[in-house]
Amino acid sequence: MRKEQALLFELGAPGRRGCSLPQPDLPVKPLDELLPPERQRKSALKLPEVSEGELVRHYTALSTRNYGVDSGFYPLGSCTMKYNPKVNEEAARQPGFAFLHPCQPAESVQGALELFYRTESYLKEITGMDRVTFQPAAGAHGELTGMMLIRAYHSSRNDQRKIVLAPDSSHGTNPASAAMTGYKIKELPSDERGLVDLKALRELLNEEVAALMLTNPNTLGLFEEDILEIAALVHDVGGLLYYDGANLNAIMGHARPGDMGFDVVHLNLHKTFATPHGGGGPGSGPVGVKEHLAPFLPVPLVEKGESGYYWKDDLPLSIGKIHGFYGNFGVVVKAYIYLVMMGAAGLRQAAADAVLNANYLMERLKRSYTLPYDRRCKHEFVLSAREQKKKGVSAGDIAKALLDYGFHPPTVYFPLIVEEALMVEPTETESKKTLDRFAEALEEIARLVEEDPEHVTTAPHTTPVGRLDEVRAARKPRVCWEGDEKSD
Ligand SMILES: *Cc1c(COP(=O)(O)O)cnc(C)c1O
């Protein structure tokens, strides 16, 4: 049964109040003395008039309509929706961190600087890079920063390169970031293995190429086995290698982008390093670089000197600032706690478990859905609903049907090279029991596609709202209550 949720404005009654204020015990000045008449409202604000109880019930009801990592399985491919330990939040809320002011002198925030310094040293170790900036606020922002570093590097050598290569399986933010930096994008095709097509790469490479942006494992969840050869080919023409490390969850503690030949890498602390995400922020997309790119990093960087930690501002070749102050410090606190609690062995285990969980689900689900690239996967895998599509049921329908089983759907229609793609990333924090329940749900949906396809194409049946007009919601959002004056 669907239950409509009334708007707050539709509740209550005229004159009803959620609070009572005492009479003022000081003389009240007439309004005209406080505010000139031409500045005063002509009509009353249309505020909801509700009691405190109505207010609390309204927002409590809304809060139960959310679905998050804390409510259930969330296998959204490429997003690493793993469970985030609550102790990270506790740490970030400590007054000693939470109430710092970014303008405080460095002497008074030595602990915070030390935390940046230590986190940087851990991330350098994990990625095999020489320096790290914490300024970028998210993954895509990290990519933009990385591309700006690459451009600054080439410009400093009077080398005006124009082209950036990105695989056809790449995350959309890759070509977007390169384009925002002023580069022309050339798409690098994947071969029948789902990996970089080396022949095509050789044909595309020349002295115009500034960089190749690569995700490894790529968005099919497959490890680029030829990475050392790819790196050599790109470096031979004077290009640089950019590593999209949003999905480091797959390899942390096992392999390092720095050792694979990458020059720049961004990480998503709000994926791999356990900060809740998906609600719009805040995130953190630190960027690590090899020595030859360090002079171009955003300022300031944290350094350790004789008398403690300090901010280093004098980097004459720096690309400048790409975020106010030093980035989203609270997220770095959470990542630091996560890193310390896991330790090297814990991180290695987390990646291994993420890969095991993905392979377990992949082996089971490939019996019910098409697995276009049937190879050992890393942290995620991509199924295709192309057989179901022949019966009139799309990947989108299957995603909607999963809602009736209480699961968040996988990523759909990405990567673009897989028809009717369903991209599943279970992460390491789920039990075998949860994975089995999810597999059973997808198997049952596959059976329904054969027996009662309409049940799937009309799903979901149990959620508060059914199929929303997502295009209209994006193009013509109505975010204000406009009372009785209906508008569209
Ligand atoms: C999530 C993701 C990004 C973008 O990260 P945001 O923090 O959402 O900007 C980039 N590349 C890949 C492969 C990702 O999975």
Coordinates of C-alpha atoms and ligand atoms in Angstrom, one line a residue:
M1 CA 0.0 0.0 0.0
R2 CA 1.3 3.4 -1.0
K3 CA 1.1 6.0 1.7
E4 CA 1.4 9.6 0.6
Q5 CA 3.4 11.8 2.8
A6 CA 1.8 15.2 3.3
L7 CA 3.9 18.3 3.0
L8 CA 4.6 20.1 6.2
F9 CA 2.6 23.0 4.8
E10 CA -0.4 20.7 4.4
L11 CA -0.4 19.8 8.1
G12 CA -1.5 21.8 11.1
A13 CA -4.0 24.6 11.3
P14 CA -4.0 28.4 11.1
G15 CA -2.6 29.8 14.3
R16 CA -1.1 26.5 15.6
R17 CA 2.4 26.9 17.1
G18 CA 5.3 24.6 17.8
C19 CA 6.8 26.8 20.5
S20 CA 5.7 29.5 22.9
L21 CA 7.9 32.6 23.5
P22 CA 7.7 34.6 26.7
Q23 CA 6.5 38.2 26.6
P24 CA 9.4 40.5 26.1
D25 CA 10.3 42.3 29.4
L26 CA 11.9 45.2 27.6
P27 CA 10.0 48.0 25.8
V28 CA 9.3 47.0 22.2
K29 CA 10.0 49.6 19.6
P30 CA 7.4 50.1 16.9
L31 CA 8.3 48.2 13.7
D32 CA 8.7 51.4 11.6
E33 CA 11.5 52.5 13.9
L34 CA 13.3 49.3 13.5
L35 CA 12.9 48.9 9.7
P36 CA 11.8 51.6 7.2
P37 CA 8.3 50.8 5.8
E38 CA 9.6 50.3 2.3
R39 CA 11.8 47.5 3.6
Q40 CA 9.0 45.7 5.3
R41 CA 7.1 42.7 3.9
K42 CA 3.9 43.5 2.2
S43 CA 2.3 40.2 3.0
A44 CA 2.9 37.6 5.8
L45 CA 5.4 34.8 5.2
K46 CA 3.6 31.6 4.3
L47 CA 5.1 29.5 7.1
P48 CA 3.7 26.1 8.1
E49 CA 1.6 26.3 11.3
V50 CA 2.2 23.1 13.2
S51 CA 2.6 21.8 16.7
E52 CA 5.9 20.4 18.0
G53 CA 4.6 16.9 17.8
E54 CA 3.4 17.2 14.2
L55 CA 6.8 18.6 13.3
V56 CA 8.7 15.8 15.0
R57 CA 6.5 13.1 13.5
H58 CA 6.8 14.7 10.0
Y59 CA 10.5 14.7 9.9
T60 CA 10.8 11.3 11.6
A61 CA 8.5 9.8 9.0
L62 CA 10.6 11.4 6.2
S63 CA 13.9 10.1 7.8
T64 CA 12.6 6.5 7.6
R65 CA 12.1 6.8 3.9
N66 CA 15.8 7.2 3.3
Y67 CA 17.9 4.2 2.3
G68 CA 21.5 4.2 3.2
V69 CA 24.5 2.1 4.0
D70 CA 23.2 1.9 7.6
S71 CA 19.9 0.5 6.5
G72 CA 20.9 -2.2 4.1
F73 CA 23.0 -3.6 1.2
Y74 CA 24.1 -0.9 -1.3
P75 CA 26.0 -2.6 -4.1
L76 CA 26.2 0.6 -6.2
G77 CA 29.1 -0.2 -8.6
S78 CA 32.1 2.2 -8.7
C79 CA 30.8 4.0 -5.5
T80 CA 32.2 1.7 -2.8
M81 CA 29.2 2.0 -0.5
K82 CA 30.8 0.2 2.4
Y83 CA 29.9 0.4 6.0
N84 CA 31.7 3.3 7.7
P85 CA 32.7 2.7 11.4
K86 CA 31.0 5.2 13.7
V87 CA 34.2 5.7 15.7
N88 CA 35.5 7.8 12.8
E89 CA 32.6 10.2 13.4
E90 CA 33.3 10.3 17.1
A91 CA 36.9 11.4 16.4
A92 CA 35.9 14.0 13.8
R93 CA 33.5 15.5 16.4
Q94 CA 36.1 15.9 19.1
P95 CA 36.0 19.6 20.0
G96 CA 39.8 19.8 19.5
F97 CA 39.2 19.1 15.8
A98 CA 35.7 20.3 15.2
F99 CA 36.1 23.8 16.7
L100 CA 39.4 24.7 15.0
H101 CA 39.4 27.9 12.9
P102 CA 41.3 27.7 9.6
C103 CA 42.9 31.1 10.3
Q104 CA 44.5 30.0 13.6
P105 CA 48.2 30.3 13.7
A106 CA 50.1 27.0 13.0
E107 CA 51.6 27.0 16.5
S108 CA 48.1 26.6 18.0
V109 CA 47.0 23.7 15.7
Q110 CA 50.0 21.5 15.8
G111 CA 47.9 18.4 16.3
A112 CA 45.8 19.1 13.2
L113 CA 48.9 19.7 11.1
E114 CA 50.4 16.5 12.5
L115 CA 47.3 14.6 11.5
F116 CA 47.6 16.0 7.9
Y117 CA 51.3 15.1 7.9
R118 CA 50.7 11.5 9.1
T119 CA 47.8 10.9 6.8
E120 CA 49.9 12.2 3.9
S121 CA 52.7 9.8 4.8
Y122 CA 50.3 6.8 4.9
L123 CA 48.8 7.7 1.6
K124 CA 52.3 8.1 0.1
E125 CA 53.1 4.6 1.2
I126 CA 49.8 3.2 0.0
T127 CA 50.0 4.8 -3.5
G128 CA 53.8 4.9 -4.0
M129 CA 53.7 8.7 -4.6
D130 CA 56.0 11.4 -3.2
R131 CA 53.7 14.2 -2.1
V132 CA 50.0 14.5 -1.5
T133 CA 47.6 17.5 -1.4
F134 CA 44.3 17.4 0.6
Q135 CA 42.7 20.4 -1.0
P136 CA 40.4 18.7 -3.6
A137 CA 36.9 18.3 -2.2
A138 CA 36.0 15.1 -4.1
G139 CA 37.2 12.7 -6.8
A140 CA 36.2 14.8 -9.8
H141 CA 37.8 17.8 -8.2
G142 CA 41.0 15.7 -7.7
E143 CA 41.0 14.8 -11.4
L144 CA 40.7 18.5 -12.3
T145 CA 43.6 19.3 -10.0
G146 CA 45.6 16.4 -11.4
M147 CA 45.0 17.6 -15.0
M148 CA 46.0 21.2 -14.0
L149 CA 49.2 19.8 -12.6
I150 CA 49.9 17.9 -15.8
R151 CA 49.3 21.0 -17.8
A152 CA 51.5 23.1 -15.6
Y153 CA 54.3 20.5 -15.9
H154 CA 54.2 20.5 -19.7
S155 CA 53.9 24.3 -19.9
S156 CA 57.0 24.6 -17.6
R157 CA 58.9 22.7 -20.3
N158 CA 57.5 24.9 -23.1
D159 CA 55.6 21.9 -24.3
Q160 CA 52.1 22.7 -25.4
R161 CA 50.4 19.4 -25.7
K162 CA 46.7 19.3 -26.6
I163 CA 45.4 15.8 -26.3
V164 CA 44.3 13.6 -23.4
L165 CA 43.4 9.9 -23.9
A166 CA 40.7 8.2 -21.9
P167 CA 39.4 4.6 -22.4
D168 CA 35.8 4.1 -23.6
S169 CA 35.1 2.4 -20.2
S170 CA 36.3 5.5 -18.2
H171 CA 34.2 7.3 -15.6
G172 CA 32.5 10.3 -17.2
T173 CA 34.4 12.6 -14.9
N174 CA 37.7 11.7 -16.6
P175 CA 37.0 13.2 -20.0
A176 CA 35.0 16.0 -18.3
S177 CA 38.0 17.0 -16.1
A178 CA 40.4 16.9 -19.0
A179 CA 38.1 19.0 -21.1
M180 CA 37.7 21.6 -18.3
T181 CA 41.5 21.9 -18.3
G182 CA 41.4 22.7 -22.0
Y183 CA 42.4 19.4 -23.5
K184 CA 40.9 17.7 -26.5
I185 CA 39.8 14.1 -25.6
K186 CA 40.5 11.1 -27.7
E187 CA 38.7 7.9 -26.7
L188 CA 40.8 4.8 -26.3
P189 CA 38.9 1.6 -27.3
S190 CA 38.8 -1.5 -25.1
D191 CA 39.6 -4.9 -26.6
E192 CA 37.7 -8.1 -26.4
R193 CA 39.3 -8.7 -22.9
G194 CA 37.7 -5.5 -21.7
L195 CA 41.2 -4.0 -21.2
V196 CA 43.1 -1.2 -23.0
D197 CA 43.5 -2.1 -26.7
L198 CA 47.3 -1.8 -27.0
K199 CA 47.3 -1.6 -30.8
A200 CA 44.8 1.3 -30.7
L201 CA 46.9 2.9 -27.9
R202 CA 50.1 2.8 -30.1
E203 CA 48.2 4.4 -33.0
L204 CA 46.8 7.2 -30.8
L205 CA 50.1 8.0 -29.1
N206 CA 52.2 10.9 -30.4
E207 CA 54.0 14.0 -29.0
E208 CA 50.7 15.9 -28.8
V209 CA 49.4 13.6 -26.1
A210 CA 49.7 15.2 -22.6
A211 CA 48.4 12.3 -20.6
L212 CA 46.5 9.0 -20.5
M213 CA 43.9 8.8 -17.8
L214 CA 43.4 5.3 -16.5
T215 CA 41.4 3.5 -13.8
N216 CA 43.0 0.3 -12.7
P217 CA 41.2 -1.9 -12.0
N218 CA 39.0 -0.3 -14.7
T219 CA 35.3 0.3 -14.4
L220 CA 34.6 -3.3 -15.5
G221 CA 36.4 -4.3 -12.4
L222 CA 39.3 -5.8 -14.4
F223 CA 42.9 -5.2 -13.7
E224 CA 44.9 -3.8 -16.7
E225 CA 47.5 -6.5 -17.0
D226 CA 49.6 -4.6 -19.5
I227 CA 49.9 -1.6 -17.3
L228 CA 53.8 -1.6 -17.3
E229 CA 53.8 -1.7 -21.1
I230 CA 51.1 1.0 -21.3
A231 CA 53.1 3.2 -18.9
A232 CA 56.3 2.8 -21.0
L233 CA 54.4 3.6 -24.2
V234 CA 52.9 6.8 -22.8
H235 CA 56.2 7.9 -21.2
D236 CA 58.1 7.2 -24.4
V237 CA 56.2 10.0 -26.2
G238 CA 56.7 12.4 -23.3
G239 CA 53.1 11.9 -21.9
L240 CA 52.1 11.4 -18.3
L241 CA 49.9 8.8 -16.7
Y242 CA 47.0 9.8 -14.6
Y243 CA 45.5 7.3 -12.1
D244 CA 41.9 7.5 -11.2
G245 CA 42.2 6.0 -7.8
A246 CA 38.5 6.3 -6.7
N247 CA 38.4 2.6 -6.6
L248 CA 41.6 1.9 -4.7
N249 CA 39.5 -0.4 -2.4
A250 CA 40.3 -3.1 -4.9
I251 CA 44.1 -3.1 -4.6
M252 CA 45.2 -1.2 -1.5
G253 CA 48.0 -3.0 0.3
H254 CA 48.5 -5.2 -2.7
A255 CA 49.6 -3.0 -5.6
R256 CA 50.6 0.7 -5.9
P257 CA 49.9 3.1 -8.7
G258 CA 53.3 4.6 -8.2
D259 CA 55.0 1.2 -8.9
M260 CA 52.8 0.8 -12.0
G261 CA 54.3 4.0 -13.5
F262 CA 51.6 6.5 -12.8
D263 CA 52.7 10.1 -12.3
V264 CA 49.5 11.5 -10.6
V265 CA 46.8 9.8 -8.6
H266 CA 43.6 10.9 -6.9
L267 CA 42.0 9.0 -4.1
N268 CA 38.4 9.2 -2.8
L269 CA 38.7 9.3 1.0
H270 CA 34.9 9.1 0.9
K271 CA 34.9 5.7 -0.7
T272 CA 38.0 3.7 0.2
F273 CA 38.7 5.3 3.5
A274 CA 35.3 5.0 5.0
T275 CA 33.6 8.4 5.1
P276 CA 29.8 8.3 4.5
H277 CA 29.0 9.7 1.1
G278 CA 26.2 9.9 -1.5
G279 CA 24.3 12.7 0.2
G280 CA 26.2 15.5 -1.4
G281 CA 29.3 15.8 0.7
P282 CA 31.6 16.7 2.3
G283 CA 34.2 14.5 0.5
S284 CA 37.9 14.6 0.0
G285 CA 39.8 13.8 -3.1
P286 CA 43.5 14.0 -2.2
V287 CA 46.0 14.0 -5.1
G288 CA 49.3 12.3 -4.9
V289 CA 52.2 13.0 -7.3
K290 CA 55.7 11.9 -8.1
E291 CA 58.6 14.2 -7.4
H292 CA 58.6 15.8 -10.9
L293 CA 55.1 17.2 -10.3
A294 CA 55.5 18.2 -6.7
P295 CA 56.6 21.8 -7.5
F296 CA 53.2 22.5 -9.1
L297 CA 51.0 21.3 -6.2
P298 CA 48.4 23.7 -4.7
V299 CA 49.6 25.7 -1.7
P300 CA 50.0 25.4 1.1
L301 CA 51.6 22.0 2.0
V302 CA 52.3 20.7 5.5
E303 CA 56.0 20.4 6.4
K304 CA 57.8 19.3 9.5
G305 CA 60.6 21.6 10.7
E306 CA 62.9 22.0 13.7
S307 CA 60.2 23.7 15.8
G308 CA 57.2 21.7 14.7
Y309 CA 54.8 21.5 11.8
Y310 CA 54.2 24.5 9.5
W311 CA 52.4 25.5 6.3
K312 CA 54.7 25.8 3.3
D313 CA 53.5 28.5 0.9
D314 CA 56.5 29.4 -1.2
L315 CA 56.0 27.2 -4.2
P316 CA 56.6 29.5 -7.1
L317 CA 55.4 27.1 -9.7
S318 CA 52.2 26.1 -7.8
I319 CA 48.9 26.0 -9.7
G320 CA 47.6 28.1 -6.7
K321 CA 44.6 27.2 -4.6
I322 CA 41.8 25.0 -5.7
H323 CA 39.8 25.0 -2.5
G324 CA 39.4 27.4 0.4
F325 CA 42.1 26.8 3.1
Y326 CA 43.3 23.2 3.2
G327 CA 40.4 21.0 2.0
N328 CA 37.7 19.2 4.1
F329 CA 39.6 18.6 7.3
G330 CA 36.9 16.6 9.0
V331 CA 37.0 13.9 6.3
V332 CA 40.8 13.7 6.7
V333 CA 40.3 13.0 10.4
K334 CA 37.9 10.2 9.6
A335 CA 40.3 8.7 7.1
Y336 CA 43.2 8.9 9.5
I337 CA 41.3 7.1 12.2
Y338 CA 40.3 4.4 9.7
L339 CA 43.9 4.0 8.5
V340 CA 45.2 3.7 12.0
M341 CA 42.6 1.3 13.2
M342 CA 42.9 -0.9 10.1
G343 CA 46.7 -0.9 9.9
A344 CA 48.6 -2.2 6.9
A345 CA 47.3 -5.8 7.4
G346 CA 43.7 -4.6 7.9
L347 CA 43.8 -2.6 4.7
R348 CA 45.2 -5.5 2.7
Q349 CA 42.5 -7.8 4.2
A350 CA 39.8 -5.3 3.3
A351 CA 40.8 -5.2 -0.3
A352 CA 41.1 -9.0 -0.4
D353 CA 37.6 -9.4 1.1
A354 CA 36.2 -6.9 -1.3
V355 CA 37.6 -8.9 -4.3
L356 CA 36.4 -12.2 -2.8
N357 CA 32.9 -10.9 -2.3
A358 CA 32.7 -9.6 -5.8
N359 CA 34.0 -12.8 -7.3
Y360 CA 31.6 -14.9 -5.2
L361 CA 28.6 -12.9 -6.4
M362 CA 29.8 -12.8 -10.0
E363 CA 30.2 -16.6 -10.2
R364 CA 26.7 -17.1 -8.8
L365 CA 24.9 -14.4 -10.9
K366 CA 26.5 -15.2 -14.2
R367 CA 24.2 -18.2 -14.3
S368 CA 21.1 -15.9 -14.4
Y369 CA 22.5 -12.9 -16.3
T370 CA 25.1 -12.4 -19.1
L371 CA 28.6 -11.8 -18.0
P372 CA 30.2 -10.1 -21.0
Y373 CA 33.8 -10.2 -19.7
D374 CA 34.1 -13.5 -18.0
R375 CA 37.4 -13.1 -16.2
R376 CA 38.5 -12.9 -12.5
C377 CA 37.3 -9.5 -11.3
K378 CA 38.6 -7.2 -8.7
H379 CA 36.2 -5.2 -6.5
E380 CA 33.2 -5.2 -8.9
F381 CA 31.8 -6.8 -12.0
V382 CA 29.4 -5.8 -14.7
L383 CA 26.5 -8.0 -15.8
S384 CA 24.4 -7.4 -18.9
A385 CA 20.6 -7.7 -18.9
R386 CA 20.6 -8.1 -22.7
E387 CA 18.8 -11.5 -22.7
Q388 CA 16.2 -10.0 -20.3
K389 CA 15.9 -7.1 -22.7
K390 CA 14.8 -9.4 -25.4
K391 CA 11.8 -10.2 -23.2
G392 CA 11.1 -6.5 -22.8
V393 CA 12.7 -6.0 -19.4
S394 CA 15.5 -3.6 -19.2
A395 CA 18.4 -3.1 -16.7
G396 CA 16.4 -0.2 -15.3
D397 CA 13.4 -2.4 -14.7
I398 CA 15.5 -4.9 -12.8
A399 CA 17.0 -2.1 -10.7
K400 CA 13.5 -1.0 -9.8
A401 CA 12.4 -4.5 -9.0
L402 CA 15.2 -4.9 -6.5
L403 CA 13.7 -2.2 -4.4
D404 CA 10.8 -4.5 -3.6
Y405 CA 13.3 -6.9 -2.1
G406 CA 14.7 -4.2 0.2
F407 CA 18.0 -3.7 -1.7
H408 CA 19.6 -0.7 -3.2
P409 CA 20.1 -1.4 -6.9
P410 CA 23.5 -1.7 -8.5
T411 CA 24.7 1.0 -10.9
V412 CA 22.9 0.7 -14.2
Y413 CA 23.9 1.7 -17.8
F414 CA 27.5 2.2 -16.9
P415 CA 30.1 1.6 -18.2
L416 CA 28.8 2.6 -21.5
I417 CA 30.5 -0.3 -23.4
V418 CA 28.2 -2.9 -21.8
E419 CA 24.7 -3.1 -23.1
E420 CA 22.0 -3.0 -20.4
A421 CA 24.8 -2.8 -17.8
L422 CA 24.3 -3.8 -14.1
M423 CA 27.5 -2.9 -12.2
V424 CA 27.7 -4.6 -8.8
E425 CA 30.2 -3.7 -6.1
P426 CA 29.4 -5.6 -2.9
T427 CA 32.4 -4.2 -0.8
E428 CA 34.2 -6.1 2.0
T429 CA 31.8 -5.1 4.8
E430 CA 29.0 -7.5 3.7
S431 CA 28.5 -11.0 5.0
K432 CA 28.0 -14.1 2.9
K433 CA 24.4 -14.2 4.1
T434 CA 23.7 -10.8 2.7
L435 CA 25.3 -11.6 -0.6
D436 CA 23.2 -14.8 -0.8
R437 CA 20.0 -12.9 -0.1
F438 CA 20.9 -10.4 -2.8
A439 CA 21.7 -13.1 -5.3
E440 CA 18.4 -14.9 -4.5
A441 CA 16.5 -11.6 -5.2
L442 CA 18.2 -11.2 -8.6
E443 CA 17.6 -14.8 -9.4
E444 CA 14.0 -14.5 -8.6
I445 CA 13.7 -11.4 -10.8
A446 CA 15.3 -13.3 -13.6
R447 CA 12.7 -16.0 -13.2
L448 CA 9.9 -13.4 -13.1
V449 CA 11.3 -12.0 -16.4
E450 CA 10.4 -15.4 -17.9
E451 CA 7.1 -16.0 -16.2
D452 CA 5.6 -12.6 -15.5
P453 CA 7.7 -9.8 -17.1
E454 CA 5.0 -7.2 -16.5
H455 CA 5.5 -7.6 -12.8
V456 CA 9.1 -6.4 -13.3
T457 CA 8.4 -3.7 -15.8
T458 CA 5.8 -2.2 -13.4
A459 CA 8.0 -2.5 -10.3
P460 CA 8.5 -1.2 -7.6
H461 CA 5.3 -2.3 -5.9
T462 CA 6.0 -1.8 -2.3
T463 CA 7.9 1.6 -2.1
P464 CA 6.2 4.9 -1.0
V465 CA 6.5 6.2 -4.6
G466 CA 6.8 4.2 -7.8
R467 CA 8.5 5.4 -10.9
L468 CA 9.3 9.1 -10.8
D469 CA 9.8 11.2 -13.9
E470 CA 13.6 11.5 -13.3
V471 CA 14.2 13.7 -16.4
R472 CA 11.5 16.2 -15.3
A473 CA 12.8 16.1 -11.8
A474 CA 16.2 17.1 -13.0
R475 CA 15.1 19.6 -15.7
K476 CA 12.2 21.3 -13.9
P477 CA 12.8 20.8 -10.2
R478 CA 10.2 22.4 -7.9
V479 CA 12.0 23.0 -4.7
C480 CA 9.8 25.7 -3.2
W481 CA 6.3 25.3 -1.9
E482 CA 4.2 27.8 -3.7
G483 CA 1.0 27.4 -1.8
D484 CA -2.1 27.4 -3.9
E485 CA -0.5 29.2 -6.8
K486 CA 0.2 26.1 -8.9
S487 CA 3.1 26.4 -11.2
D488 CA 4.9 23.9 -13.4
Ligands
LIG1 C1 33.3 8.0 -7.8 C2 34.3 8.1 -8.9 C3 34.8 9.3 -9.4 C4 34.3 10.6 -8.9 O1 34.3 10.9 -7.6 P1 33.4 12.0 -6.9 O2 33.9 12.1 -5.5 O3 32.0 11.6 -7.0 O4 33.7 13.3 -7.6 C5 35.7 9.3 -10.4 N1 36.1 8.1 -10.9 C6 35.7 6.9 -10.5 C7 36.2 5.6 -11.2 C8 34.7 6.9 -9.5 O5 34.2 5.7 -9.1

